[in-house]
Coordinates of C-alpha atoms in Angstrom, one line a residue:
X182 CA 67.5 -62.6 37.5
X183 CA 64.1 -64.2 38.0
X184 CA 63.4 -65.4 41.5
X185 CA 60.6 -67.8 42.4
X186 CA 59.3 -67.4 45.9
X187 CA 57.4 -70.5 47.2
X188 CA 55.1 -69.3 49.9
X189 CA 52.9 -66.2 50.2
X190 CA 53.0 -65.5 53.9
X191 CA 54.6 -62.4 55.5
X192 CA 58.1 -63.8 55.0
X193 CA 57.6 -64.6 51.3
X194 CA 55.8 -61.3 50.5
X195 CA 58.4 -59.2 52.3
X196 CA 61.1 -61.0 50.4
X197 CA 59.3 -60.2 47.1
X198 CA 58.8 -56.6 48.2
X199 CA 62.6 -56.3 49.0
X200 CA 63.7 -57.9 45.8
X201 CA 61.3 -56.2 43.4
X202 CA 63.0 -53.5 41.4
X203 CA 66.3 -55.4 41.5
X204 CA 65.0 -58.8 40.3
X205 CA 61.9 -60.2 38.6
X206 CA 59.9 -62.1 41.1
X207 CA 57.0 -64.5 41.1
X208 CA 55.3 -65.6 44.4
X209 CA 53.5 -69.0 44.4
X210 CA 51.1 -69.7 47.3
X211 CA 49.4 -73.0 47.7
X212 CA 46.3 -71.8 49.5
X213 CA 43.6 -69.6 48.0
X214 CA 44.8 -66.5 49.8
X215 CA 48.0 -64.8 50.8
X216 CA 49.2 -64.1 54.3
X217 CA 50.1 -67.3 56.0
X218 CA 49.3 -67.0 59.7
X219 CA 47.9 -63.5 59.1
X220 CA 44.1 -64.2 58.9
X221 CA 41.2 -61.8 59.2
X222 CA 37.8 -62.7 60.6
X223 CA 34.8 -60.6 59.8
X224 CA 32.3 -60.6 62.7
X225 CA 29.1 -58.8 63.4
X226 CA 28.8 -57.1 66.7
X227 CA 25.6 -55.3 67.6
X228 CA 24.7 -54.9 63.9
X229 CA 28.1 -53.5 63.0
X230 CA 30.8 -55.3 61.0
X231 CA 34.2 -55.7 62.6
X232 CA 37.3 -57.1 61.1
X233 CA 39.7 -58.6 63.6
X234 CA 42.9 -60.7 63.5
X235 CA 42.1 -64.4 64.0
X236 CA 45.9 -65.1 64.1
X237 CA 48.9 -62.9 64.6
X238 CA 47.8 -59.6 66.2
X239 CA 49.8 -57.6 68.7
X240 CA 52.7 -55.4 67.6
X241 CA 55.5 -54.0 69.7
X242 CA 57.4 -51.2 67.9
X243 CA 60.2 -51.6 70.5
X244 CA 60.5 -55.4 70.1
X245 CA 59.7 -55.6 66.4
X246 CA 61.7 -52.7 64.9
X247 CA 61.9 -54.2 61.4
X248 CA 58.2 -54.9 61.3
X249 CA 57.5 -51.4 62.7
X250 CA 59.7 -49.8 60.0
X251 CA 57.9 -51.9 57.3
X252 CA 54.5 -50.5 58.5
X253 CA 56.0 -47.1 58.3
X254 CA 57.2 -47.6 54.7
X255 CA 53.8 -49.1 53.8
X256 CA 52.2 -46.0 55.4
X257 CA 50.2 -48.0 57.9
X258 CA 52.0 -46.9 61.1
X259 CA 49.8 -43.9 61.7
X260 CA 46.7 -46.2 62.2
X261 CA 48.1 -48.1 65.2
X262 CA 46.0 -48.2 68.4
X263 CA 47.3 -49.0 71.9
X264 CA 46.8 -52.5 73.4
X265 CA 47.7 -52.8 77.1
X266 CA 49.5 -56.1 77.7
X267 CA 48.1 -57.1 81.0
X268 CA 48.5 -60.7 82.1
X269 CA 46.5 -63.2 84.2
X270 CA 47.5 -66.7 85.0
X271 CA 45.0 -69.0 86.8
X272 CA 44.7 -72.7 87.5
X273 CA 41.3 -74.1 86.8
X274 CA 39.4 -74.9 90.0
X275 CA 41.4 -72.5 92.2
X276 CA 39.3 -69.6 93.6
X277 CA 41.9 -66.9 92.8
X278 CA 44.5 -66.4 90.0
X279 CA 48.1 -67.0 90.8
X280 CA 49.2 -63.8 88.9
X281 CA 47.3 -60.7 87.8
X282 CA 49.4 -57.7 86.6
X283 CA 48.3 -54.1 86.2
X284 CA 46.2 -53.1 83.2
X285 CA 45.9 -49.3 83.0
X286 CA 45.0 -46.5 85.4
X287 CA 41.8 -45.9 83.3
X288 CA 40.6 -49.5 83.7
X289 CA 37.0 -48.4 84.3
X290 CA 36.4 -51.3 86.7
X291 CA 37.7 -52.3 90.1
X292 CA 40.9 -54.3 89.5
X293 CA 42.7 -56.6 91.9
X294 CA 46.5 -57.0 91.3
X295 CA 47.8 -60.4 92.3
X296 CA 51.6 -60.3 92.6
X297 CA 52.3 -61.0 96.2
X298 CA 52.8 -64.2 98.1
X299 CA 54.9 -67.2 97.2
X300 CA 53.5 -67.6 93.7
X301 CA 54.2 -64.0 92.9
X302 CA 57.7 -64.2 94.2
X303 CA 58.3 -67.4 92.2
X304 CA 57.1 -65.8 89.0
X305 CA 59.2 -62.7 89.5
X306 CA 62.2 -65.0 90.1
X307 CA 61.5 -66.7 86.8
X308 CA 61.1 -63.5 84.8
X309 CA 64.3 -62.1 86.4
X310 CA 66.2 -65.2 85.4
X311 CA 64.8 -64.9 81.8
X312 CA 66.1 -61.3 81.8
X313 CA 69.5 -62.5 82.9
X314 CA 69.7 -65.1 80.2
X315 CA 68.9 -62.4 77.6
X316 CA 71.5 -60.0 79.0
X317 CA 74.1 -62.7 79.1
X318 CA 73.2 -63.8 75.5
X319 CA 73.1 -67.4 76.9
X320 CA 73.1 -70.3 74.5
X321 CA 69.7 -71.0 72.9
X322 CA 70.5 -74.7 73.3
X323 CA 70.0 -74.7 77.0
X324 CA 66.7 -76.5 77.8
X325 CA 64.1 -74.7 79.8
X326 CA 64.2 -77.4 82.4
X327 CA 67.8 -76.5 83.2
X328 CA 66.8 -73.0 84.0
X329 CA 63.5 -73.7 85.8
X330 CA 64.7 -76.5 88.0
X331 CA 67.5 -74.3 89.3
X332 CA 65.1 -71.6 90.6
X333 CA 64.1 -72.0 94.3
X334 CA 60.4 -72.9 94.0
X335 CA 57.9 -75.8 94.6
X336 CA 57.1 -78.4 92.0
X337 CA 53.6 -76.8 91.7
X338 CA 55.0 -73.3 91.2
X339 CA 57.3 -74.6 88.4
X340 CA 54.6 -76.5 86.7
X341 CA 51.6 -74.1 87.2
X342 CA 53.6 -70.8 86.7
X343 CA 56.8 -71.3 84.8
X344 CA 56.3 -74.2 82.5
X345 CA 52.6 -73.3 82.0
X346 CA 53.4 -69.7 81.0
X347 CA 55.9 -71.0 78.4
X348 CA 53.6 -73.7 77.1
X349 CA 50.8 -71.2 76.6
X350 CA 53.0 -69.2 74.2
X351 CA 53.4 -72.1 71.8
X352 CA 50.4 -74.3 72.4
X353 CA 52.2 -77.4 73.6
X354 CA 51.3 -79.5 76.6
X355 CA 52.7 -78.3 79.9
X356 CA 54.7 -81.5 80.2
X357 CA 56.5 -80.7 76.9
X358 CA 57.6 -77.3 78.0
X359 CA 60.8 -78.4 79.8
X360 CA 62.2 -79.6 76.4
X361 CA 61.9 -76.1 74.9
X362 CA 64.8 -73.8 74.4
X363 CA 65.0 -71.6 77.5
X364 CA 65.9 -68.5 75.5
X365 CA 63.2 -69.2 73.0
X366 CA 60.5 -70.0 75.6
X367 CA 61.2 -66.9 77.7
X368 CA 62.2 -64.3 75.1
X369 CA 59.0 -62.3 75.1
X370 CA 58.8 -62.4 78.9
X371 CA 62.4 -61.1 79.1
X372 CA 62.1 -58.4 76.5
X373 CA 58.7 -56.8 77.1
X374 CA 59.4 -53.2 78.1
X375 CA 57.9 -52.0 81.4
X376 CA 54.8 -49.8 81.5
X377 CA 55.2 -46.1 81.9
X378 CA 54.5 -46.5 85.6
X379 CA 54.3 -49.4 88.1
X380 CA 50.5 -49.5 87.8
X381 CA 50.5 -49.4 84.0
X382 CA 50.8 -52.4 81.6
X383 CA 53.3 -52.3 78.8
X384 CA 51.6 -50.9 75.6
X385 CA 51.8 -52.8 72.4
X386 CA 49.8 -51.9 69.3
X387 CA 47.1 -53.2 67.0
X388 CA 46.4 -52.3 63.4
X389 CA 42.7 -51.5 62.9
X390 CA 41.2 -53.6 60.2
X391 CA 43.7 -56.4 60.9
X392 CA 47.2 -57.3 59.7
X393 CA 45.7 -58.4 56.5
X394 CA 46.2 -54.8 55.4
X395 CA 49.9 -55.4 55.5
X396 CA 49.5 -58.5 53.3
X397 CA 47.4 -56.5 50.8
X398 CA 50.0 -53.7 50.7
X399 CA 52.9 -56.0 50.2
X400 CA 51.1 -58.0 47.5
X401 CA 50.1 -54.8 45.7
X402 CA 53.8 -53.9 45.5
X403 CA 54.8 -57.1 43.7
X404 CA 55.4 -55.9 40.1
X405 CA 52.7 -57.0 37.6
X406 CA 50.7 -58.5 40.4
X407 CA 52.7 -61.7 40.1
X408 CA 51.7 -63.2 43.4
X409 CA 49.6 -66.2 42.6
X410 CA 47.3 -68.1 44.9
X411 CA 46.0 -71.7 44.5
X412 CA 49.4 -72.5 43.0
X413 CA 51.0 -75.2 45.2
X414 CA 54.5 -76.0 44.0
X415 CA 54.6 -79.8 43.4
X416 CA 58.2 -80.1 42.1
X417 CA 61.5 -78.2 41.9
X418 CA 63.7 -79.5 39.2
X419 CA 67.2 -78.4 38.4
X420 CA 67.3 -77.2 34.8
X421 CA 70.3 -75.6 33.1
X422 CA 71.7 -73.0 35.4
X423 CA 68.3 -72.5 37.2
X424 CA 65.2 -74.3 38.2
X425 CA 61.8 -75.3 36.8
X426 CA 58.9 -75.0 39.2
X427 CA 55.8 -77.0 38.5
X428 CA 52.7 -75.9 40.4
X429 CA 49.5 -77.8 41.1
X430 CA 47.5 -75.5 38.9
X431 CA 49.4 -76.7 35.8
X432 CA 51.8 -73.7 35.6
X433 CA 55.5 -74.1 34.9
X434 CA 57.9 -71.4 35.9
X435 CA 61.5 -71.0 34.9
X436 CA 63.6 -69.2 37.5
X437 CA 67.2 -68.5 38.3
X438 CA 66.8 -68.7 42.1
X439 CA 64.3 -70.2 44.5
X440 CA 63.3 -68.9 47.9
X441 CA 61.5 -71.4 50.0
X442 CA 59.3 -69.2 52.3
X443 CA 57.1 -72.0 53.6
X444 CA 56.9 -74.2 56.6
X445 CA 60.0 -76.3 57.1
X446 CA 58.4 -79.7 56.6
X447 CA 56.9 -78.6 53.3
X448 CA 60.2 -77.2 52.3
X449 CA 61.9 -80.5 53.1
X450 CA 59.5 -82.4 50.9
X451 CA 60.3 -80.1 47.9
X452 CA 64.1 -80.3 48.5
X453 CA 64.3 -84.1 49.2
X454 CA 64.6 -85.1 45.5
X455 CA 67.4 -82.6 44.7
X456 CA 70.9 -84.0 44.8
X457 CA 73.1 -82.8 47.7
X458 CA 70.2 -81.6 49.9
X459 CA 70.3 -84.4 52.5
X460 CA 71.7 -82.3 55.4
X461 CA 69.2 -79.5 54.7
X462 CA 66.3 -81.9 54.5
X463 CA 67.3 -83.3 57.9
X464 CA 67.6 -79.9 59.4
X465 CA 64.2 -78.8 58.1
X466 CA 62.6 -81.9 59.6
X467 CA 64.0 -81.1 63.0
X468 CA 61.5 -78.2 63.6
X469 CA 58.6 -79.1 65.7
X470 CA 55.1 -77.4 65.7
X471 CA 52.1 -77.6 68.0
X472 CA 48.6 -77.6 66.5
X473 CA 46.5 -74.8 67.8
X474 CA 42.8 -74.0 67.1
X475 CA 41.6 -70.5 67.8
X476 CA 37.9 -69.4 68.2
X477 CA 36.4 -66.0 68.3
X478 CA 33.4 -65.6 70.7
X479 CA 31.3 -63.0 72.5
X480 CA 30.7 -64.7 75.9
X481 CA 33.6 -64.7 78.5
X482 CA 33.7 -68.5 78.4
X483 CA 37.2 -68.9 79.8
X484 CA 37.8 -65.6 81.5
X485 CA 38.4 -65.3 85.3
X486 CA 35.2 -65.4 87.3
X487 CA 35.7 -61.8 88.6
X488 CA 36.1 -59.0 86.1
X489 CA 38.7 -57.5 88.5
X490 CA 41.0 -60.3 87.3
X491 CA 40.4 -59.8 83.6
X492 CA 43.5 -59.0 81.5
X493 CA 44.3 -58.7 77.8
X494 CA 46.2 -62.0 78.0
X495 CA 44.6 -64.7 80.2
X496 CA 46.1 -68.1 80.8
X497 CA 44.1 -71.0 82.2
X498 CA 46.0 -74.1 83.3
X499 CA 43.9 -77.2 83.1
X500 CA 44.1 -81.0 82.3
X501 CA 47.8 -80.8 81.4
X502 CA 47.3 -77.8 79.1
X503 CA 47.9 -74.1 79.4
X504 CA 45.4 -72.3 77.1
X505 CA 45.1 -68.6 76.3
X506 CA 42.1 -66.3 76.0
X507 CA 42.8 -62.8 74.6
X508 CA 40.3 -60.2 75.6
X509 CA 39.8 -57.8 72.7
X510 CA 37.8 -55.3 74.6
X511 CA 40.7 -52.9 75.4
X512 CA 41.4 -52.5 71.7
X513 CA 38.0 -52.9 70.0
X514 CA 35.8 -51.4 72.7
X515 CA 33.5 -54.4 73.0
X516 CA 33.6 -57.6 75.0
X517 CA 35.0 -60.0 72.4
X518 CA 37.4 -62.9 73.0
X519 CA 39.9 -65.0 71.1
X520 CA 40.6 -68.3 72.7
X521 CA 42.8 -71.4 72.2
X522 CA 40.0 -74.0 72.0
X523 CA 41.5 -77.3 70.8
X524 CA 41.6 -78.6 74.3
X525 CA 38.4 -77.0 75.5
X526 CA 34.7 -77.7 75.0
X527 CA 33.0 -74.9 73.1
X528 CA 29.5 -75.2 71.5
X529 CA 29.6 -74.3 67.8
X530 CA 26.9 -71.7 68.2
X531 CA 29.1 -69.8 70.6
X532 CA 31.8 -69.2 67.9
X533 CA 31.8 -66.3 65.5
X534 CA 34.9 -67.7 63.7
X535 CA 37.4 -70.5 64.0
X536 CA 40.9 -71.0 62.6
X537 CA 43.5 -73.7 62.9
X538 CA 47.2 -72.9 63.1
X539 CA 50.5 -74.6 63.9
X540 CA 52.8 -72.8 66.3
X541 CA 56.6 -73.2 66.3
X542 CA 58.2 -74.9 69.3
X543 CA 61.7 -73.5 69.5
X544 CA 63.7 -76.5 70.9
X545 CA 67.5 -77.0 71.1
X546 CA 67.2 -79.2 68.0
X547 CA 65.6 -76.4 66.1
X548 CA 68.4 -74.1 67.1
X549 CA 70.9 -76.6 65.8
X550 CA 68.9 -76.9 62.6
X551 CA 69.1 -73.1 62.1
X552 CA 72.9 -73.3 62.3
X553 CA 72.9 -75.9 59.6
X554 CA 70.7 -73.9 57.3
X555 CA 72.3 -70.4 57.8
X556 CA 75.6 -71.0 56.0
X557 CA 73.8 -72.7 53.1
X558 CA 71.6 -69.7 52.3
X559 CA 71.7 -68.8 48.6
X560 CA 74.1 -71.7 47.8
X561 CA 73.1 -73.7 44.8
X562 CA 70.5 -71.2 43.9
X563 CA 68.2 -71.8 46.9
X564 CA 67.4 -69.6 49.8
X565 CA 65.1 -69.9 52.8
X566 CA 62.8 -67.5 54.6
X567 CA 60.3 -67.9 57.4
X568 CA 59.7 -67.2 61.1
X569 CA 61.3 -70.6 62.0
X570 CA 64.7 -69.4 61.0
X571 CA 65.1 -66.4 63.3
X572 CA 64.5 -65.8 67.0
X573 CA 60.9 -66.6 68.1
X574 CA 57.8 -66.8 66.0
X575 CA 56.5 -63.3 65.2
X576 CA 55.9 -60.8 62.5
X577 CA 59.4 -59.6 63.3
X578 CA 61.1 -62.9 62.7
X579 CA 59.3 -63.3 59.4
X580 CA 60.5 -59.9 58.2
X581 CA 64.0 -60.5 59.6
X582 CA 64.3 -63.7 57.6
X583 CA 63.4 -61.9 54.4
X584 CA 66.0 -59.3 55.2
X585 CA 68.7 -62.0 55.3
X586 CA 67.6 -63.3 51.9
X587 CA 67.7 -59.8 50.4
X588 CA 71.1 -59.0 51.9
X589 CA 72.5 -61.9 49.7
X590 CA 70.4 -61.5 46.6
X591 CA 69.9 -57.7 46.4
X592 CA 72.3 -56.0 48.8
X593 CA 71.8 -52.7 46.9
X594 CA 68.0 -52.9 47.1
X595 CA 66.6 -49.4 47.9
X596 CA 63.8 -51.0 49.9
X597 CA 66.3 -53.0 51.9
X598 CA 68.3 -49.8 52.6
X599 CA 65.1 -48.0 53.6
X600 CA 63.9 -50.8 55.9
X601 CA 67.2 -51.0 57.8
X602 CA 67.9 -47.2 57.9
X603 CA 68.2 -45.8 61.3
X604 CA 67.1 -48.9 63.2
X605 CA 68.8 -51.0 65.8
X606 CA 67.7 -54.5 65.0
X607 CA 68.1 -57.9 66.6
X608 CA 70.3 -60.5 64.9

């Protein structure tokens, strides 16, 4: 059959890649480029051009087995370079960070680990509780507040450490963090594998040249190059036993099945006119996102004052926000930084690149919405894909959602079989 995939991010392109060879596919992307939240930025450093990820970046083969297998099948896995996942959390105005974890033994600079004292003990208690929730497979509908408020700690420790760390992951205000799903908010903290030694940070990976290479490889694998950009779908109309898709570029596409691989609010707008879609539309509108703006810069504008406290992942708590700066030096060999800047003052001439995103806030309401959508997959000729449907927002969740579509539409797909072969994967 012919499948129309609305949305050309990683979820949509992976769906197309999995279905190709079993079905005819066409991918329709509204923007002028493919990739969704995968966005490259070309910057000039000391006269040399460097392509980096402005959006999604770090990869953990252990935590992202499906995405790691996809890289292997696309022959990109051999290029991965290590990215130590050290962590600093500081409150603006305080002379010393509350938490600084190990980086690597070969840091090349004096490093002060901050993990003792009452703040360190409180943070360890929080992470320990997150690990317990994961091991118990606790309900995703439990609010973060129910977990945090039960941990012996001061109000400041809960706000500046526990809620702030979770708010930083999604870009919401610290005061909004208590309403997040506890499992969703703490999943990455709970799952990160330990380093190879107590004084070593866990090693994730980066793909040199950016994750845009994955997007290009997936798009190149769509038969006949039928992945179209600048083609926003304006209407889905039931027609005969299938659908007619009308795009904003004037194109009309007859398909037998539709995969909505786009943000949930946009999917809700397309579904709303279709008969019998009311519960799905309500579910899609239950997902909440936080707007995030990311800037690339050379100066250590938001880094800790002492280099001994620098980490790959740095959180600064200020003015009710918890903003991140990622230090790219450990992976790119130069002092280059990627910061959440929507709530910070940054002169334009300091920025090498700027991108705007929306990050998923996994709330109990979102978890309930997933339960509404899951049994409706592929019914009535419509399927859904996207990071909002599985686990927490990541490359892995995008690929996992595509796998669920392919299992229904093309269970005998050779690519699906190859992707899942020999891998223990999360549900």
